[in-house]
Amino acid sequence: AQSVTQPDIHITVSEGASLELRCNYSYGATPYLFWYVQSPGQGLQLLLKYFSGDTLVQGIKGFEAEFKRSQSSFNLRKPSVHWSDAAEYFCAVASDSGAGSYQLTFGKGTKLSVIP
Amino acid sequence: GAGVSQTPSNKVTEKGKYVELRCDPISGHTALYWYRQSLGQGPEFLIYFQGTGAADDSGLPNDRFFAVRPEGSVSTLKIQRTERGDSAVYLCASSLDTFGYEQYFGPGTRLTVT
């Protein structure tokens, strides 16, 4: 069965510093990978996704992620964090149980705090 | 345009009661998903609709949970004989189709069972 691990429960960075959030997945086939952000009281918003092709994908709000098959990783990065980036971040993998659903399996999330 | 909406935003009920949670997907989206997010966890898949039919209900925890989407648009998640362990945020998502399409999430319904 597929699974997603986000090793860091909580990360604190200073505004302007770089950021890397880790994600490891377990999936037998070609993974379809996503990063979502959840702000308090808000729904989940898609930051970026990887389906195939270039392993470095660009997303919204200046985020990027790199797919590394050899490490089963899909880490999220941002070169300079803004205070508004404080939120919870979820990595997810899409899988199909055979019914064509491609439902998402999420990690437990990483909470990002930003120090002004 | 309008996003996915969910009502109510908060629901408090007593153990043993019946509850209904509603999801209004984005117009024209054929795929609809329900997820449940417990405190400190990521969302977990419950059920998937393609049109009016529940194509995959493998994530429903037991037979107290049921969902419908009678006209292929609005969906209702129904929970019978609620238990304290059902307390969570219930999220609905819709997408234009399945593979390759983004799932758009609603703000969720926070269910508290006392």
Short mmCIF file of C-alpha atoms in Angstrom, two decimals:
data_model
loop_
_atom_site.label_atom_id
_atom_site.label_comp_id
_atom_site.label_asym_id
_atom_site.label_seq_id
_atom_site.Cartn_x
_atom_site.Cartn_y
_atom_site.Cartn_z
CA ALA A 1 0.00 0.00 0.00
CA GLN A 2 1.10 3.52 -0.65
CA SER A 3 2.29 5.78 2.15
CA VAL A 4 3.80 9.21 2.61
CA THR A 5 6.19 10.23 5.36
CA GLN A 6 6.92 13.78 6.37
CA PRO A 7 9.68 13.44 8.97
CA ASP A 8 9.43 16.96 10.36
CA ILE A 9 6.35 17.76 12.41
CA HIS A 10 7.26 21.41 13.00
CA ILE A 11 9.86 23.67 11.41
CA THR A 12 10.69 27.26 12.35
CA VAL A 13 12.59 29.54 10.00
CA SER A 14 13.40 33.23 9.92
CA GLU A 15 11.79 35.42 7.31
CA GLY A 16 14.04 35.61 4.26
CA ALA A 17 15.73 32.29 5.00
CA SER A 18 15.55 29.33 2.66
CA LEU A 19 13.20 26.43 3.30
CA GLU A 20 13.18 22.73 2.56
CA LEU A 21 10.35 20.44 3.66
CA ARG A 22 11.01 16.73 3.35
CA CYS A 23 8.70 14.12 1.91
CA ASN A 24 9.31 10.42 1.31
CA TYR A 25 6.82 8.14 -0.36
CA SER A 26 6.27 4.44 -0.73
CA TYR A 27 4.47 3.40 -3.88
CA GLY A 28 4.98 0.47 -6.21
CA ALA A 29 4.28 2.17 -9.50
CA THR A 30 5.07 5.56 -10.98
CA PRO A 31 4.10 8.04 -8.29
CA TYR A 32 1.95 11.07 -8.91
CA LEU A 33 3.02 13.52 -6.22
CA PHE A 34 1.56 16.69 -4.80
CA TRP A 35 2.24 19.39 -2.25
CA TYR A 36 -0.70 21.15 -0.62
CA VAL A 37 -0.76 24.05 1.85
CA GLN A 38 -3.39 24.52 4.55
CA SER A 39 -3.76 27.82 6.36
CA PRO A 40 -5.92 28.09 9.50
CA GLY A 41 -9.58 28.11 8.55
CA GLN A 42 -8.76 27.63 4.89
CA GLY A 43 -9.13 24.68 2.60
CA LEU A 44 -6.18 22.81 1.16
CA GLN A 45 -4.56 24.63 -1.75
CA LEU A 46 -2.42 22.90 -4.36
CA LEU A 47 1.13 24.27 -4.55
CA LEU A 48 2.51 21.97 -7.24
CA LYS A 49 2.34 18.48 -8.68
CA TYR A 50 4.56 15.95 -10.42
CA PHE A 51 3.24 13.48 -12.96
CA SER A 52 6.13 12.88 -15.32
CA GLY A 53 8.88 14.64 -17.21
CA ASP A 54 11.18 17.21 -15.68
CA THR A 55 11.92 16.17 -12.11
CA LEU A 56 12.12 19.78 -10.90
CA VAL A 57 8.65 21.26 -10.83
CA GLN A 58 7.69 24.85 -10.23
CA GLY A 59 4.61 25.83 -8.30
CA ILE A 60 2.76 28.83 -7.06
CA LYS A 61 4.03 31.33 -4.49
CA GLY A 62 7.66 30.72 -5.47
CA PHE A 63 7.75 27.08 -4.36
CA GLU A 64 9.48 24.27 -6.22
CA ALA A 65 9.95 20.56 -5.59
CA GLU A 66 12.33 17.95 -6.89
CA PHE A 67 11.37 14.35 -7.54
CA LYS A 68 14.17 11.89 -6.81
CA ARG A 69 13.16 8.35 -7.66
CA SER A 70 16.35 6.82 -6.21
CA GLN A 71 15.59 8.36 -2.82
CA SER A 72 11.78 8.05 -3.04
CA SER A 73 11.64 11.72 -2.16
CA PHE A 74 9.75 14.82 -3.27
CA ASN A 75 11.10 17.67 -1.16
CA LEU A 76 9.58 21.13 -1.27
CA ARG A 77 11.83 24.19 -1.40
CA LYS A 78 11.61 27.94 -1.36
CA PRO A 79 14.67 30.22 -1.56
CA SER A 80 13.29 33.01 0.62
CA VAL A 81 10.41 32.53 3.05
CA HIS A 82 7.82 35.23 3.69
CA TRP A 83 5.82 35.58 6.92
CA SER A 84 2.67 34.72 4.95
CA ASP A 85 4.09 31.25 4.24
CA ALA A 86 3.40 30.20 7.83
CA ALA A 87 0.93 27.31 7.46
CA GLU A 88 0.77 23.54 7.41
CA TYR A 89 2.17 21.73 4.40
CA PHE A 90 1.07 18.31 3.20
CA CYS A 91 2.74 15.99 0.74
CA ALA A 92 0.48 13.50 -1.03
CA VAL A 93 0.59 10.70 -3.56
CA ALA A 94 -2.30 9.83 -5.89
CA SER A 95 -3.18 6.19 -6.31
CA ASP A 96 -5.90 4.21 -7.99
CA SER A 97 -7.49 1.28 -6.19
CA GLY A 98 -8.82 0.06 -9.53
CA ALA A 99 -11.92 2.21 -9.65
CA GLY A 100 -10.21 5.09 -11.41
CA SER A 101 -10.39 7.31 -8.36
CA TYR A 102 -6.79 8.47 -7.96
CA GLN A 103 -7.52 9.41 -4.39
CA LEU A 104 -4.82 11.17 -2.44
CA THR A 105 -2.82 9.61 0.38
CA PHE A 106 -1.42 12.36 2.57
CA GLY A 107 1.47 12.60 4.98
CA LYS A 108 0.85 13.89 8.49
CA GLY A 109 1.96 17.36 7.55
CA THR A 110 4.71 19.79 8.53
CA LYS A 111 3.77 22.95 10.38
CA LEU A 112 5.87 25.91 9.31
CA SER A 113 6.39 28.86 11.64
CA VAL A 114 8.12 32.01 10.39
CA ILE A 115 10.02 34.35 12.71
CA PRO A 116 9.85 38.00 11.56
CA GLY B 1 -15.77 31.57 -9.70
CA ALA B 2 -17.29 29.78 -6.75
CA GLY B 3 -15.19 27.13 -5.10
CA VAL B 4 -16.23 24.02 -3.20
CA SER B 5 -18.55 24.88 -0.34
CA GLN B 6 -19.42 22.78 2.70
CA THR B 7 -22.18 23.18 5.24
CA PRO B 8 -22.31 23.46 8.13
CA SER B 9 -18.87 24.78 8.95
CA ASN B 10 -19.21 23.43 12.47
CA LYS B 11 -21.45 20.72 13.88
CA VAL B 12 -21.70 19.64 17.50
CA THR B 13 -23.76 16.57 18.22
CA GLU B 14 -24.30 14.11 21.00
CA LYS B 15 -23.01 10.56 20.92
CA GLY B 16 -25.52 8.29 19.21
CA LYS B 17 -27.12 10.99 17.07
CA TYR B 18 -27.36 11.07 13.27
CA VAL B 19 -25.64 13.82 11.25
CA GLU B 20 -25.55 14.93 7.64
CA LEU B 21 -22.73 16.94 6.11
CA ARG B 22 -23.23 18.66 2.78
CA CYS B 23 -20.81 19.38 -0.06
CA ASP B 24 -21.42 21.64 -3.06
CA PRO B 25 -18.72 20.96 -5.65
CA ILE B 26 -17.51 23.28 -8.37
CA SER B 27 -20.04 23.35 -11.19
CA GLY B 28 -19.21 20.89 -13.94
CA HIS B 29 -16.85 18.77 -11.83
CA THR B 30 -17.73 15.11 -12.26
CA ALA B 31 -15.41 13.70 -9.62
CA LEU B 32 -16.13 14.25 -5.92
CA TYR B 33 -14.15 13.01 -2.92
CA TRP B 34 -14.70 12.96 0.82
CA TYR B 35 -11.75 12.92 3.21
CA ARG B 36 -11.53 12.97 7.00
CA GLN B 37 -8.83 14.87 8.87
CA SER B 38 -8.28 14.02 12.52
CA LEU B 39 -6.30 16.28 14.80
CA GLY B 40 -2.61 16.24 13.95
CA GLN B 41 -3.09 14.03 10.92
CA GLY B 42 -3.27 14.45 7.19
CA PRO B 43 -6.59 13.95 5.42
CA GLU B 44 -7.64 10.34 4.87
CA PHE B 45 -9.71 9.21 1.90
CA LEU B 46 -13.27 8.09 2.58
CA ILE B 47 -15.21 7.82 -0.68
CA TYR B 48 -15.11 8.82 -4.35
CA PHE B 49 -18.00 9.60 -6.70
CA GLN B 50 -17.85 9.75 -10.46
CA GLY B 51 -21.13 11.33 -11.45
CA THR B 52 -23.93 9.91 -9.33
CA GLY B 53 -22.30 6.62 -8.39
CA ALA B 54 -19.98 5.84 -5.51
CA ALA B 55 -17.16 4.30 -7.53
CA ASP B 56 -14.85 3.70 -4.57
CA ASP B 57 -16.02 3.58 -0.96
CA SER B 58 -13.03 1.62 0.32
CA GLY B 59 -12.10 4.34 2.81
CA LEU B 60 -15.36 4.37 4.76
CA PRO B 61 -14.46 3.13 8.26
CA ASN B 62 -17.64 1.12 8.88
CA ASP B 63 -21.30 0.81 7.90
CA ARG B 64 -22.33 3.79 10.03
CA PHE B 65 -20.93 5.99 7.28
CA PHE B 66 -22.78 6.50 4.01
CA ALA B 67 -22.69 9.10 1.26
CA VAL B 68 -24.91 9.98 -1.68
CA ARG B 69 -24.76 12.18 -4.73
CA PRO B 70 -28.18 11.68 -6.32
CA GLU B 71 -27.98 14.20 -9.15
CA GLY B 72 -24.26 14.14 -9.76
CA SER B 73 -23.66 17.46 -8.08
CA VAL B 74 -24.30 18.02 -4.36
CA SER B 75 -23.17 15.24 -2.06
CA THR B 76 -24.19 14.41 1.48
CA LEU B 77 -22.11 12.40 3.92
CA LYS B 78 -24.29 10.69 6.50
CA ILE B 79 -23.11 9.31 9.82
CA GLN B 80 -25.40 7.19 11.96
CA ARG B 81 -25.04 6.52 15.68
CA THR B 82 -22.15 8.94 15.99
CA GLU B 83 -19.26 8.10 18.30
CA ARG B 84 -16.70 10.38 19.94
CA GLY B 85 -14.06 8.92 17.64
CA ASP B 86 -15.92 10.38 14.66
CA SER B 87 -14.89 13.88 15.76
CA ALA B 88 -12.76 15.33 12.96
CA VAL B 89 -12.81 17.77 10.08
CA TYR B 90 -14.59 16.33 7.08
CA LEU B 91 -13.25 17.64 3.79
CA CYS B 92 -14.85 17.52 0.39
CA ALA B 93 -12.95 17.91 -2.87
CA SER B 94 -14.02 18.01 -6.49
CA SER B 95 -12.18 17.78 -9.77
CA LEU B 96 -13.04 18.05 -13.44
CA ASP B 97 -12.11 14.41 -13.82
CA THR B 98 -9.72 12.07 -12.07
CA PHE B 99 -6.27 11.30 -13.45
CA GLY B 100 -4.24 14.41 -14.08
CA TYR B 101 -6.77 16.84 -12.70
CA GLU B 102 -6.40 18.96 -9.57
CA GLN B 103 -8.64 18.25 -6.62
CA TYR B 104 -10.12 21.46 -5.24
CA PHE B 105 -10.88 21.30 -1.53
CA GLY B 106 -13.64 22.92 0.46
CA PRO B 107 -13.04 24.52 3.87
CA GLY B 108 -14.37 21.48 5.68
CA THR B 109 -16.97 20.74 8.34
CA ARG B 110 -15.65 20.39 11.87
CA LEU B 111 -17.68 17.66 13.58
CA THR B 112 -17.55 17.36 17.35
CA VAL B 113 -19.29 14.46 19.05
CA THR B 114 -19.84 14.98 22.78
#
